[in-house]
mmCIF file with all atom_site columns, C-alpha atoms in Angstrom:
data_model
loop_
_atom_site.group_PDB
_atom_site.id
_atom_site.type_symbol
_atom_site.label_atom_id
_atom_site.label_alt_id
_atom_site.label_comp_id
_atom_site.label_asym_id
_atom_site.label_entity_id
_atom_site.label_seq_id
_atom_site.pdbx_PDB_ins_code
_atom_site.Cartn_x
_atom_site.Cartn_y
_atom_site.Cartn_z
_atom_site.occupancy
_atom_site.B_iso_or_equiv
_atom_site.pdbx_formal_charge
_atom_site.auth_seq_id
_atom_site.auth_comp_id
_atom_site.auth_asym_id
_atom_site.auth_atom_id
_atom_site.pdbx_PDB_model_num
ATOM 1   C CA . THR F 1 1   ? 25.486 8.370   -56.765 1.00 57.00 ? 1   THR F CA 1
ATOM 2   C CA . GLN F 1 2   ? 29.116 8.467   -55.745 1.00 63.00 ? 2   GLN F CA 1
ATOM 3   C CA . LEU F 1 3   ? 30.994 5.217   -56.356 1.00 75.00 ? 3   LEU F CA 1
ATOM 4   C CA . LEU F 1 4   ? 33.811 4.198   -54.037 1.00 87.00 ? 4   LEU F CA 1
ATOM 5   C CA . GLU F 1 5   ? 36.225 1.648   -55.430 1.00 91.00 ? 5   GLU F CA 1
ATOM 6   C CA . GLN F 1 6   ? 38.726 -0.073  -53.196 1.00 94.00 ? 6   GLN F CA 1
ATOM 7   C CA . SER F 1 7   ? 41.776 -2.041  -54.226 1.00 95.00 ? 7   SER F CA 1
ATOM 8   C CA . PRO F 1 8   ? 42.940 -4.638  -53.892 1.00 96.00 ? 8   PRO F CA 1
ATOM 9   C CA . GLN F 1 9   ? 39.877 -6.694  -53.005 1.00 93.00 ? 9   GLN F CA 1
ATOM 10  C CA . PHE F 1 10  ? 41.949 -9.304  -51.159 1.00 95.00 ? 10  PHE F CA 1
ATOM 11  C CA . LEU F 1 11  ? 45.413 -9.221  -49.666 1.00 96.00 ? 11  LEU F CA 1
ATOM 12  C CA . SER F 1 12  ? 47.224 -12.017 -47.853 1.00 97.00 ? 12  SER F CA 1
ATOM 13  C CA . ILE F 1 13  ? 50.625 -11.191 -46.405 1.00 96.00 ? 13  ILE F CA 1
ATOM 14  C CA . GLN F 1 14  ? 53.111 -12.419 -43.823 1.00 97.00 ? 14  GLN F CA 1
ATOM 15  C CA . GLU F 1 15  ? 53.551 -10.823 -40.439 1.00 97.00 ? 15  GLU F CA 1
ATOM 16  C CA . GLY F 1 16  ? 56.054 -7.983  -40.606 1.00 97.00 ? 16  GLY F CA 1
ATOM 17  C CA . GLU F 1 17  ? 55.354 -6.963  -44.204 1.00 97.00 ? 17  GLU F CA 1
ATOM 18  C CA . ASN F 1 18  ? 54.145 -3.522  -45.253 1.00 97.00 ? 18  ASN F CA 1
ATOM 19  C CA . LEU F 1 19  ? 51.036 -2.929  -47.339 1.00 97.00 ? 19  LEU F CA 1
ATOM 20  C CA . THR F 1 20  ? 48.936 -0.186  -48.884 1.00 98.00 ? 20  THR F CA 1
ATOM 21  C CA . VAL F 1 21  ? 45.261 -0.245  -49.775 1.00 97.00 ? 21  VAL F CA 1
ATOM 22  C CA . TYR F 1 22  ? 43.461 2.332   -51.843 1.00 97.00 ? 22  TYR F CA 1
ATOM 23  C CA . CYS F 1 23  ? 40.093 4.034   -52.094 1.00 96.00 ? 23  CYS F CA 1
ATOM 24  C CA . ASN F 1 24  ? 39.083 5.969   -55.214 1.00 94.00 ? 24  ASN F CA 1
ATOM 25  C CA . SER F 1 25  ? 36.003 7.946   -56.020 1.00 89.00 ? 25  SER F CA 1
ATOM 26  C CA . SER F 1 26  ? 34.191 8.995   -59.164 1.00 83.00 ? 26  SER F CA 1
ATOM 27  C CA . SER F 1 27  ? 33.795 12.464  -57.669 1.00 85.00 ? 27  SER F CA 1
ATOM 28  C CA . VAL F 1 28  ? 35.307 14.691  -55.021 1.00 87.00 ? 28  VAL F CA 1
ATOM 29  C CA . PHE F 1 29  ? 34.992 13.631  -51.405 1.00 83.00 ? 29  PHE F CA 1
ATOM 30  C CA . SER F 1 30  ? 33.808 16.174  -48.872 1.00 83.00 ? 30  SER F CA 1
ATOM 31  C CA . SER F 1 31  ? 35.658 14.085  -46.306 1.00 87.00 ? 31  SER F CA 1
ATOM 32  C CA . LEU F 1 32  ? 36.519 10.414  -45.977 1.00 90.00 ? 32  LEU F CA 1
ATOM 33  C CA . GLN F 1 33  ? 36.458 7.824   -43.260 1.00 92.00 ? 33  GLN F CA 1
ATOM 34  C CA . TRP F 1 34  ? 38.303 4.536   -42.847 1.00 95.00 ? 34  TRP F CA 1
ATOM 35  C CA . TYR F 1 35  ? 36.755 1.658   -40.895 1.00 95.00 ? 35  TYR F CA 1
ATOM 36  C CA . ARG F 1 36  ? 38.068 -1.740  -39.872 1.00 96.00 ? 36  ARG F CA 1
ATOM 37  C CA . GLN F 1 37  ? 35.708 -4.662  -39.495 1.00 94.00 ? 37  GLN F CA 1
ATOM 38  C CA . GLU F 1 38  ? 36.921 -7.732  -37.643 1.00 92.00 ? 38  GLU F CA 1
ATOM 39  C CA . PRO F 1 39  ? 35.299 -11.127 -38.275 1.00 87.00 ? 39  PRO F CA 1
ATOM 40  C CA . GLY F 1 40  ? 31.894 -11.369 -36.628 1.00 87.00 ? 40  GLY F CA 1
ATOM 41  C CA . GLU F 1 41  ? 31.752 -7.700  -35.669 1.00 92.00 ? 41  GLU F CA 1
ATOM 42  C CA . GLY F 1 42  ? 30.500 -4.417  -37.055 1.00 93.00 ? 42  GLY F CA 1
ATOM 43  C CA . PRO F 1 43  ? 32.803 -1.786  -38.600 1.00 94.00 ? 43  PRO F CA 1
ATOM 44  C CA . VAL F 1 44  ? 34.761 0.428   -36.226 1.00 94.00 ? 44  VAL F CA 1
ATOM 45  C CA . LEU F 1 45  ? 35.832 3.930   -37.218 1.00 92.00 ? 45  LEU F CA 1
ATOM 46  C CA . LEU F 1 46  ? 39.610 4.363   -37.495 1.00 95.00 ? 46  LEU F CA 1
ATOM 47  C CA . VAL F 1 47  ? 39.983 7.897   -38.821 1.00 93.00 ? 47  VAL F CA 1
ATOM 48  C CA . THR F 1 48  ? 38.328 10.781  -40.637 1.00 90.00 ? 48  THR F CA 1
ATOM 49  C CA . VAL F 1 49  ? 40.315 12.871  -43.124 1.00 91.00 ? 49  VAL F CA 1
ATOM 50  C CA . VAL F 1 50  ? 38.963 16.192  -44.240 1.00 88.00 ? 50  VAL F CA 1
ATOM 51  C CA . THR F 1 51  ? 41.615 18.328  -45.981 1.00 90.00 ? 51  THR F CA 1
ATOM 52  C CA . GLY F 1 52  ? 43.219 17.526  -49.337 1.00 91.00 ? 52  GLY F CA 1
ATOM 53  C CA . GLY F 1 53  ? 46.791 16.289  -48.784 1.00 93.00 ? 53  GLY F CA 1
ATOM 54  C CA . GLU F 1 54  ? 46.104 15.485  -45.140 1.00 94.00 ? 54  GLU F CA 1
ATOM 55  C CA . VAL F 1 55  ? 48.116 12.696  -43.508 1.00 96.00 ? 55  VAL F CA 1
ATOM 56  C CA . LYS F 1 56  ? 47.054 11.085  -40.243 1.00 96.00 ? 56  LYS F CA 1
ATOM 57  C CA . LYS F 1 57  ? 48.852 8.411   -38.280 1.00 96.00 ? 57  LYS F CA 1
ATOM 58  C CA . LEU F 1 58  ? 47.379 5.870   -35.910 1.00 94.00 ? 58  LEU F CA 1
ATOM 59  C CA . LYS F 1 59  ? 50.243 3.789   -34.498 1.00 95.00 ? 59  LYS F CA 1
ATOM 60  C CA . ARG F 1 60  ? 51.415 1.661   -37.470 1.00 97.00 ? 60  ARG F CA 1
ATOM 61  C CA . LEU F 1 61  ? 48.629 2.903   -39.758 1.00 97.00 ? 61  LEU F CA 1
ATOM 62  C CA . THR F 1 62  ? 49.114 5.946   -41.990 1.00 97.00 ? 62  THR F CA 1
ATOM 63  C CA . PHE F 1 63  ? 46.154 7.483   -43.776 1.00 97.00 ? 63  PHE F CA 1
ATOM 64  C CA . GLN F 1 64  ? 46.560 9.899   -46.667 1.00 96.00 ? 64  GLN F CA 1
ATOM 65  C CA . PHE F 1 65  ? 43.945 11.992  -48.410 1.00 95.00 ? 65  PHE F CA 1
ATOM 66  C CA . GLY F 1 66  ? 44.696 12.901  -52.009 1.00 93.00 ? 66  GLY F CA 1
ATOM 67  C CA . ASP F 1 67  ? 45.346 16.521  -52.901 1.00 92.00 ? 67  ASP F CA 1
ATOM 68  C CA . ALA F 1 68  ? 42.292 16.575  -55.172 1.00 90.00 ? 68  ALA F CA 1
ATOM 69  C CA . ARG F 1 69  ? 40.189 14.754  -52.537 1.00 90.00 ? 69  ARG F CA 1
ATOM 70  C CA . LYS F 1 70  ? 39.235 11.986  -54.982 1.00 91.00 ? 70  LYS F CA 1
ATOM 71  C CA . ASP F 1 71  ? 41.376 9.257   -53.484 1.00 94.00 ? 71  ASP F CA 1
ATOM 72  C CA . SER F 1 72  ? 42.816 8.016   -50.224 1.00 96.00 ? 72  SER F CA 1
ATOM 73  C CA . SER F 1 73  ? 45.271 5.395   -49.090 1.00 97.00 ? 73  SER F CA 1
ATOM 74  C CA . LEU F 1 74  ? 45.911 3.382   -45.956 1.00 98.00 ? 74  LEU F CA 1
ATOM 75  C CA . HIS F 1 75  ? 49.450 2.144   -45.329 1.00 98.00 ? 75  HIS F CA 1
ATOM 76  C CA . ILE F 1 76  ? 50.210 -0.414  -42.632 1.00 97.00 ? 76  ILE F CA 1
ATOM 77  C CA . THR F 1 77  ? 53.790 -0.832  -41.490 1.00 97.00 ? 77  THR F CA 1
ATOM 78  C CA . ALA F 1 78  ? 54.997 -4.169  -40.106 1.00 97.00 ? 78  ALA F CA 1
ATOM 79  C CA . ALA F 1 79  ? 51.595 -5.827  -40.268 1.00 97.00 ? 79  ALA F CA 1
ATOM 80  C CA . GLN F 1 80  ? 50.518 -8.060  -37.402 1.00 97.00 ? 80  GLN F CA 1
ATOM 81  C CA . PRO F 1 81  ? 47.882 -10.822 -37.249 1.00 95.00 ? 81  PRO F CA 1
ATOM 82  C CA . GLY F 1 82  ? 45.709 -8.451  -35.226 1.00 94.00 ? 82  GLY F CA 1
ATOM 83  C CA . ASP F 1 83  ? 45.451 -6.222  -38.319 1.00 96.00 ? 83  ASP F CA 1
ATOM 84  C CA . THR F 1 84  ? 43.444 -8.931  -40.073 1.00 95.00 ? 84  THR F CA 1
ATOM 85  C CA . GLY F 1 85  ? 40.038 -7.712  -41.127 1.00 95.00 ? 85  GLY F CA 1
ATOM 86  C CA . LEU F 1 86  ? 37.982 -5.911  -43.729 1.00 95.00 ? 86  LEU F CA 1
ATOM 87  C CA . TYR F 1 87  ? 39.066 -2.322  -44.359 1.00 96.00 ? 87  TYR F CA 1
ATOM 88  C CA . LEU F 1 88  ? 36.331 -0.055  -45.622 1.00 95.00 ? 88  LEU F CA 1
ATOM 89  C CA . CYS F 1 89  ? 36.426 3.496   -46.817 1.00 94.00 ? 89  CYS F CA 1
ATOM 90  C CA . ALA F 1 90  ? 33.292 5.579   -46.528 1.00 91.00 ? 90  ALA F CA 1
ATOM 91  C CA . ASP F 1 91  ? 32.016 8.943   -47.667 1.00 86.00 ? 91  ASP F CA 1
ATOM 92  C CA . PRO F 1 92  ? 30.004 10.810  -45.052 1.00 79.00 ? 92  PRO F CA 1
ATOM 93  C CA . PRO F 1 93  ? 27.796 13.361  -46.855 1.00 68.00 ? 93  PRO F CA 1
ATOM 94  C CA . VAL F 1 94  ? 27.995 16.792  -45.333 1.00 63.00 ? 94  VAL F CA 1
ATOM 95  C CA . GLY F 1 95  ? 24.979 18.727  -44.184 1.00 57.00 ? 95  GLY F CA 1
ATOM 96  C CA . GLY F 1 96  ? 21.300 17.917  -44.157 1.00 49.00 ? 96  GLY F CA 1
ATOM 97  C CA . ALA F 1 97  ? 19.548 15.738  -41.637 1.00 45.00 ? 97  ALA F CA 1
ATOM 98  C CA . THR F 1 98  ? 20.321 12.376  -43.134 1.00 56.00 ? 98  THR F CA 1
ATOM 99  C CA . ASN F 1 99  ? 24.053 11.876  -42.587 1.00 60.00 ? 99  ASN F CA 1
ATOM 100 C CA . LYS F 1 100 ? 23.909 8.795   -44.794 1.00 74.00 ? 100 LYS F CA 1
ATOM 101 C CA . LEU F 1 101 ? 27.233 6.976   -44.971 1.00 81.00 ? 101 LEU F CA 1
ATOM 102 C CA . ILE F 1 102 ? 28.219 5.443   -48.331 1.00 83.00 ? 102 ILE F CA 1
ATOM 103 C CA . PHE F 1 103 ? 30.737 2.584   -48.171 1.00 89.00 ? 103 PHE F CA 1
ATOM 104 C CA . GLY F 1 104 ? 33.253 1.201   -50.600 1.00 90.00 ? 104 GLY F CA 1
ATOM 105 C CA . THR F 1 105 ? 33.365 -2.536  -51.289 1.00 87.00 ? 105 THR F CA 1
ATOM 106 C CA . GLY F 1 106 ? 36.309 -3.091  -48.954 1.00 92.00 ? 106 GLY F CA 1
ATOM 107 C CA . THR F 1 107 ? 39.735 -4.732  -48.875 1.00 95.00 ? 107 THR F CA 1
ATOM 108 C CA . LEU F 1 108 ? 39.935 -8.027  -47.028 1.00 95.00 ? 108 LEU F CA 1
ATOM 109 C CA . LEU F 1 109 ? 43.334 -8.325  -45.340 1.00 96.00 ? 109 LEU F CA 1
ATOM 110 C CA . ALA F 1 110 ? 44.747 -11.532 -43.884 1.00 96.00 ? 110 ALA F CA 1
ATOM 111 C CA . VAL F 1 111 ? 48.031 -11.343 -41.999 1.00 96.00 ? 111 VAL F CA 1
ATOM 112 C CA . GLN F 1 112 ? 49.624 -14.741 -41.533 1.00 95.00 ? 112 GLN F CA 1
ATOM 113 C CA . PRO F 1 113 ? 51.800 -15.308 -38.433 1.00 94.00 ? 113 PRO F CA 1
ATOM 114 C CA . ASN W 2 1   ? 29.264 -0.582  -22.199 1.00 61.00 ? 1   ASN W CA 1
ATOM 115 C CA . ALA W 2 2   ? 27.554 2.076   -24.303 1.00 68.00 ? 2   ALA W CA 1
ATOM 116 C CA . GLY W 2 3   ? 26.785 1.106   -27.861 1.00 93.00 ? 3   GLY W CA 1
ATOM 117 C CA . VAL W 2 4   ? 24.375 -0.475  -30.307 1.00 96.00 ? 4   VAL W CA 1
ATOM 118 C CA . THR W 2 5   ? 22.697 -3.771  -29.429 1.00 96.00 ? 5   THR W CA 1
ATOM 119 C CA . GLN W 2 6   ? 21.169 -6.013  -32.080 1.00 97.00 ? 6   GLN W CA 1
ATOM 120 C CA . THR W 2 7   ? 19.002 -9.081  -31.575 1.00 96.00 ? 7   THR W CA 1
ATOM 121 C CA . PRO W 2 8   ? 18.986 -11.841 -32.558 1.00 96.00 ? 8   PRO W CA 1
ATOM 122 C CA . LYS W 2 9   ? 22.588 -12.604 -33.539 1.00 95.00 ? 9   LYS W CA 1
ATOM 123 C CA . PHE W 2 10  ? 21.624 -15.540 -35.762 1.00 96.00 ? 10  PHE W CA 1
ATOM 124 C CA . GLN W 2 11  ? 18.375 -16.537 -37.451 1.00 96.00 ? 11  GLN W CA 1
ATOM 125 C CA . VAL W 2 12  ? 17.261 -19.118 -39.984 1.00 97.00 ? 12  VAL W CA 1
ATOM 126 C CA . LEU W 2 13  ? 13.951 -18.524 -41.752 1.00 97.00 ? 13  LEU W CA 1
ATOM 127 C CA . LYS W 2 14  ? 11.962 -20.441 -44.296 1.00 97.00 ? 14  LYS W CA 1
ATOM 128 C CA . THR W 2 15  ? 10.935 -18.652 -47.472 1.00 98.00 ? 15  THR W CA 1
ATOM 129 C CA . GLY W 2 16  ? 7.762  -16.675 -46.820 1.00 97.00 ? 16  GLY W CA 1
ATOM 130 C CA . GLN W 2 17  ? 8.193  -16.379 -43.059 1.00 97.00 ? 17  GLN W CA 1
ATOM 131 C CA . SER W 2 18  ? 8.316  -13.004 -41.392 1.00 96.00 ? 18  SER W CA 1
ATOM 132 C CA . MET W 2 19  ? 10.560 -11.642 -38.675 1.00 96.00 ? 19  MET W CA 1
ATOM 133 C CA . THR W 2 20  ? 11.682 -8.435  -37.011 1.00 97.00 ? 20  THR W CA 1
ATOM 134 C CA . LEU W 2 21  ? 15.288 -7.506  -36.295 1.00 98.00 ? 21  LEU W CA 1
ATOM 135 C CA . GLN W 2 22  ? 15.656 -5.371  -33.197 1.00 97.00 ? 22  GLN W CA 1
ATOM 136 C CA . CYS W 2 23  ? 18.163 -2.580  -32.616 1.00 97.00 ? 23  CYS W CA 1
ATOM 137 C CA . ALA W 2 24  ? 18.675 -0.315  -29.615 1.00 97.00 ? 24  ALA W CA 1
ATOM 138 C CA . GLN W 2 25  ? 21.270 2.360   -28.853 1.00 96.00 ? 25  GLN W CA 1
ATOM 139 C CA . ASP W 2 26  ? 22.045 4.039   -25.551 1.00 95.00 ? 26  ASP W CA 1
ATOM 140 C CA . MET W 2 27  ? 24.115 6.993   -26.789 1.00 93.00 ? 27  MET W CA 1
ATOM 141 C CA . ASN W 2 28  ? 21.188 9.375   -27.261 1.00 92.00 ? 28  ASN W CA 1
ATOM 142 C CA . HIS W 2 29  ? 21.921 9.561   -31.006 1.00 92.00 ? 29  HIS W CA 1
ATOM 143 C CA . ASN W 2 30  ? 19.342 11.138  -33.281 1.00 90.00 ? 30  ASN W CA 1
ATOM 144 C CA . SER W 2 31  ? 20.015 9.085   -36.408 1.00 91.00 ? 31  SER W CA 1
ATOM 145 C CA . MET W 2 32  ? 19.812 5.331   -36.893 1.00 93.00 ? 32  MET W CA 1
ATOM 146 C CA . TYR W 2 33  ? 20.439 3.095   -39.903 1.00 94.00 ? 33  TYR W CA 1
ATOM 147 C CA . TRP W 2 34  ? 20.016 -0.421  -41.204 1.00 96.00 ? 34  TRP W CA 1
ATOM 148 C CA . TYR W 2 35  ? 22.630 -1.848  -43.595 1.00 96.00 ? 35  TYR W CA 1
ATOM 149 C CA . ARG W 2 36  ? 23.040 -5.235  -45.189 1.00 96.00 ? 36  ARG W CA 1
ATOM 150 C CA . GLN W 2 37  ? 26.413 -6.727  -46.026 1.00 94.00 ? 37  GLN W CA 1
ATOM 151 C CA . ASP W 2 38  ? 26.923 -9.257  -48.788 1.00 91.00 ? 38  ASP W CA 1
ATOM 152 C CA . PRO W 2 39  ? 30.202 -10.714 -50.082 1.00 81.00 ? 39  PRO W CA 1
ATOM 153 C CA . GLY W 2 40  ? 31.836 -8.432  -52.643 1.00 72.00 ? 40  GLY W CA 1
ATOM 154 C CA . MET W 2 41  ? 29.181 -5.731  -52.258 1.00 74.00 ? 41  MET W CA 1
ATOM 155 C CA . GLY W 2 42  ? 30.193 -3.944  -49.113 1.00 82.00 ? 42  GLY W CA 1
ATOM 156 C CA . LEU W 2 43  ? 27.583 -2.381  -46.851 1.00 90.00 ? 43  LEU W CA 1
ATOM 157 C CA . ARG W 2 44  ? 24.408 -1.153  -48.489 1.00 91.00 ? 44  ARG W CA 1
ATOM 158 C CA . LEU W 2 45  ? 21.907 1.115   -46.795 1.00 91.00 ? 45  LEU W CA 1
ATOM 159 C CA . ILE W 2 46  ? 18.391 -0.327  -46.490 1.00 95.00 ? 46  ILE W CA 1
ATOM 160 C CA . TYR W 2 47  ? 16.560 2.336   -44.464 1.00 95.00 ? 47  TYR W CA 1
ATOM 161 C CA . TYR W 2 48  ? 17.500 5.152   -42.151 1.00 93.00 ? 48  TYR W CA 1
ATOM 162 C CA . SER W 2 49  ? 15.884 7.374   -39.588 1.00 93.00 ? 49  SER W CA 1
ATOM 163 C CA . ALA W 2 50  ? 17.331 10.868  -39.338 1.00 88.00 ? 50  ALA W CA 1
ATOM 164 C CA . SER W 2 51  ? 15.405 11.560  -36.154 1.00 88.00 ? 51  SER W CA 1
ATOM 165 C CA . GLU W 2 52  ? 12.657 10.114  -34.006 1.00 90.00 ? 52  GLU W CA 1
ATOM 166 C CA . GLY W 2 53  ? 9.433  9.926   -35.988 1.00 89.00 ? 53  GLY W CA 1
ATOM 167 C CA . THR W 2 54  ? 11.021 9.936   -39.453 1.00 92.00 ? 54  THR W CA 1
ATOM 168 C CA . THR W 2 55  ? 12.183 7.140   -41.732 1.00 95.00 ? 55  THR W CA 1
ATOM 169 C CA . ASP W 2 56  ? 13.456 7.115   -45.313 1.00 93.00 ? 56  ASP W CA 1
ATOM 170 C CA . LYS W 2 57  ? 14.478 4.595   -47.927 1.00 93.00 ? 57  LYS W CA 1
ATOM 171 C CA . GLY W 2 58  ? 18.100 3.887   -48.625 1.00 91.00 ? 58  GLY W CA 1
ATOM 172 C CA . GLU W 2 59  ? 19.726 2.101   -51.538 1.00 88.00 ? 59  GLU W CA 1
ATOM 173 C CA . VAL W 2 60  ? 18.006 -1.326  -51.218 1.00 93.00 ? 60  VAL W CA 1
ATOM 174 C CA . PRO W 2 61  ? 14.631 -0.943  -49.411 1.00 96.00 ? 61  PRO W CA 1
ATOM 175 C CA . ASN W 2 62  ? 12.520 -3.461  -51.336 1.00 96.00 ? 62  ASN W CA 1
ATOM 176 C CA . GLY W 2 63  ? 11.191 -6.280  -49.162 1.00 96.00 ? 63  GLY W CA 1
ATOM 177 C CA . TYR W 2 64  ? 11.783 -4.440  -45.885 1.00 97.00 ? 64  TYR W CA 1
ATOM 178 C CA . ASN W 2 65  ? 9.914  -2.137  -43.540 1.00 97.00 ? 65  ASN W CA 1
ATOM 179 C CA . VAL W 2 66  ? 11.184 -0.200  -40.538 1.00 97.00 ? 66  VAL W CA 1
ATOM 180 C CA . SER W 2 67  ? 9.813  1.361   -37.384 1.00 97.00 ? 67  SER W CA 1
ATOM 181 C CA . ARG W 2 68  ? 11.491 4.021   -35.269 1.00 96.00 ? 68  ARG W CA 1
ATOM 182 C CA . LEU W 2 69  ? 9.781  3.078   -32.049 1.00 89.00 ? 69  LEU W CA 1
ATOM 183 C CA . ASN W 2 70  ? 11.404 5.833   -29.994 1.00 95.00 ? 70  ASN W CA 1
ATOM 184 C CA . LYS W 2 71  ? 14.761 7.591   -29.919 1.00 95.00 ? 71  LYS W CA 1
ATOM 185 C CA . ARG W 2 72  ? 16.541 4.433   -28.749 1.00 96.00 ? 72  ARG W CA 1
ATOM 186 C CA . GLU W 2 73  ? 14.980 1.739   -30.921 1.00 97.00 ? 73  GLU W CA 1
ATOM 187 C CA . PHE W 2 74  ? 14.864 1.124   -34.672 1.00 97.00 ? 74  PHE W CA 1
ATOM 188 C CA . SER W 2 75  ? 13.500 -2.185  -35.946 1.00 97.00 ? 75  SER W CA 1
ATOM 189 C CA . LEU W 2 76  ? 13.698 -3.819  -39.384 1.00 98.00 ? 76  LEU W CA 1
ATOM 190 C CA . ARG W 2 77  ? 10.928 -6.142  -40.542 1.00 98.00 ? 77  ARG W CA 1
ATOM 191 C CA . LEU W 2 78  ? 10.914 -8.734  -43.284 1.00 97.00 ? 78  LEU W CA 1
ATOM 192 C CA . GLU W 2 79  ? 7.277  -9.444  -44.113 1.00 93.00 ? 79  GLU W CA 1
ATOM 193 C CA . SER W 2 80  ? 7.865  -12.400 -46.447 1.00 96.00 ? 80  SER W CA 1
ATOM 194 C CA . ALA W 2 81  ? 11.467 -13.557 -46.408 1.00 96.00 ? 81  ALA W CA 1
ATOM 195 C CA . ALA W 2 82  ? 13.172 -14.557 -49.650 1.00 97.00 ? 82  ALA W CA 1
ATOM 196 C CA . PRO W 2 83  ? 16.510 -16.356 -50.198 1.00 97.00 ? 83  PRO W CA 1
ATOM 197 C CA . SER W 2 84  ? 17.885 -13.100 -51.686 1.00 96.00 ? 84  SER W CA 1
ATOM 198 C CA . GLN W 2 85  ? 17.568 -11.577 -48.218 1.00 97.00 ? 85  GLN W CA 1
ATOM 199 C CA . THR W 2 86  ? 20.151 -13.967 -46.812 1.00 97.00 ? 86  THR W CA 1
ATOM 200 C CA . SER W 2 87  ? 22.763 -11.566 -45.505 1.00 97.00 ? 87  SER W CA 1
ATOM 201 C CA . VAL W 2 88  ? 24.384 -10.008 -42.469 1.00 97.00 ? 88  VAL W CA 1
ATOM 202 C CA . TYR W 2 89  ? 22.383 -7.061  -41.194 1.00 98.00 ? 89  TYR W CA 1
ATOM 203 C CA . PHE W 2 90  ? 23.965 -4.195  -39.270 1.00 97.00 ? 90  PHE W CA 1
ATOM 204 C CA . CYS W 2 91  ? 22.293 -1.468  -37.334 1.00 97.00 ? 91  CYS W CA 1
ATOM 205 C CA . ALA W 2 92  ? 24.153 1.791   -36.688 1.00 95.00 ? 92  ALA W CA 1
ATOM 206 C CA . SER W 2 93  ? 23.545 5.095   -34.986 1.00 93.00 ? 93  SER W CA 1
ATOM 207 C CA . SER W 2 94  ? 25.092 8.541   -35.199 1.00 89.00 ? 94  SER W CA 1
ATOM 208 C CA . GLN W 2 95  ? 24.749 12.052  -33.909 1.00 83.00 ? 95  GLN W CA 1
ATOM 209 C CA . THR W 2 96  ? 26.732 13.600  -36.749 1.00 72.00 ? 96  THR W CA 1
ATOM 210 C CA . ALA W 2 97  ? 28.247 12.345  -39.988 1.00 63.00 ? 97  ALA W CA 1
ATOM 211 C CA . TYR W 2 98  ? 31.509 11.797  -38.121 1.00 68.00 ? 98  TYR W CA 1
ATOM 212 C CA . GLY W 2 99  ? 30.352 9.498   -35.375 1.00 74.00 ? 99  GLY W CA 1
ATOM 213 C CA . TYR W 2 100 ? 28.879 6.216   -36.576 1.00 87.00 ? 100 TYR W CA 1
ATOM 214 C CA . THR W 2 101 ? 28.635 3.292   -34.139 1.00 92.00 ? 101 THR W CA 1
ATOM 215 C CA . PHE W 2 102 ? 27.690 -0.142  -35.423 1.00 95.00 ? 102 PHE W CA 1
ATOM 216 C CA . GLY W 2 103 ? 26.163 -3.148  -33.738 1.00 96.00 ? 103 GLY W CA 1
ATOM 217 C CA . SER W 2 104 ? 27.730 -6.577  -34.082 1.00 95.00 ? 104 SER W CA 1
ATOM 218 C CA . GLY W 2 105 ? 25.241 -7.776  -36.685 1.00 95.00 ? 105 GLY W CA 1
ATOM 219 C CA . THR W 2 106 ? 22.476 -10.317 -37.280 1.00 96.00 ? 106 THR W CA 1
ATOM 220 C CA . ARG W 2 107 ? 23.319 -13.238 -39.529 1.00 96.00 ? 107 ARG W CA 1
ATOM 221 C CA . LEU W 2 108 ? 20.155 -14.213 -41.395 1.00 97.00 ? 108 LEU W CA 1
ATOM 222 C CA . THR W 2 109 ? 19.741 -17.258 -43.614 1.00 97.00 ? 109 THR W CA 1
ATOM 223 C CA . VAL W 2 110 ? 16.568 -17.766 -45.640 1.00 97.00 ? 110 VAL W CA 1
ATOM 224 C CA . VAL W 2 111 ? 16.101 -21.302 -46.938 1.00 96.00 ? 111 VAL W CA 1
#
């Protein structure tokens, strides 16, 4: 079973600061997804990265997939209180009929105004 | 709005009671899933249904049963609730591995 480790577990920062969170795997990812979960809600898909070395940007969020496809990072520039939430990486298995999604343990981010 | 609807949103049970968590999706997705979320443990898959008429165990199936009633509905049943089943339960659906949509969760407390 693939293990997804995320770091840090908790992060509390001031509005306007930059931050990076990480997702590492014990084996190679076929692809990787990042989700954000706001308090009281279910996770919402932010991005899917597929190719080693790939970089995707979503406004102030930059997602990077490691060259060896065993790690990924999420960088937030000038964090805002609206960025507060639980950030989860997930490994969507390719092929078959199951499409089971395996999640990491998450990074809980609090952005103080 | 299209999406995944879960009921109830909150529930308190006594140890040994039974209940069914309901989930319905209106996106015509083939696959549906039940996850539980506990502090420090992320989301863990309980059961999933790859298509109508099929169900399979996930990572933590003990103490639960599921029914894929039709393409839209996937229910999770606790036959005899235990305090260890206190958690937040999420239902999700997908058509492919790249398109998961989650409900807003059911917060269950077993006392």
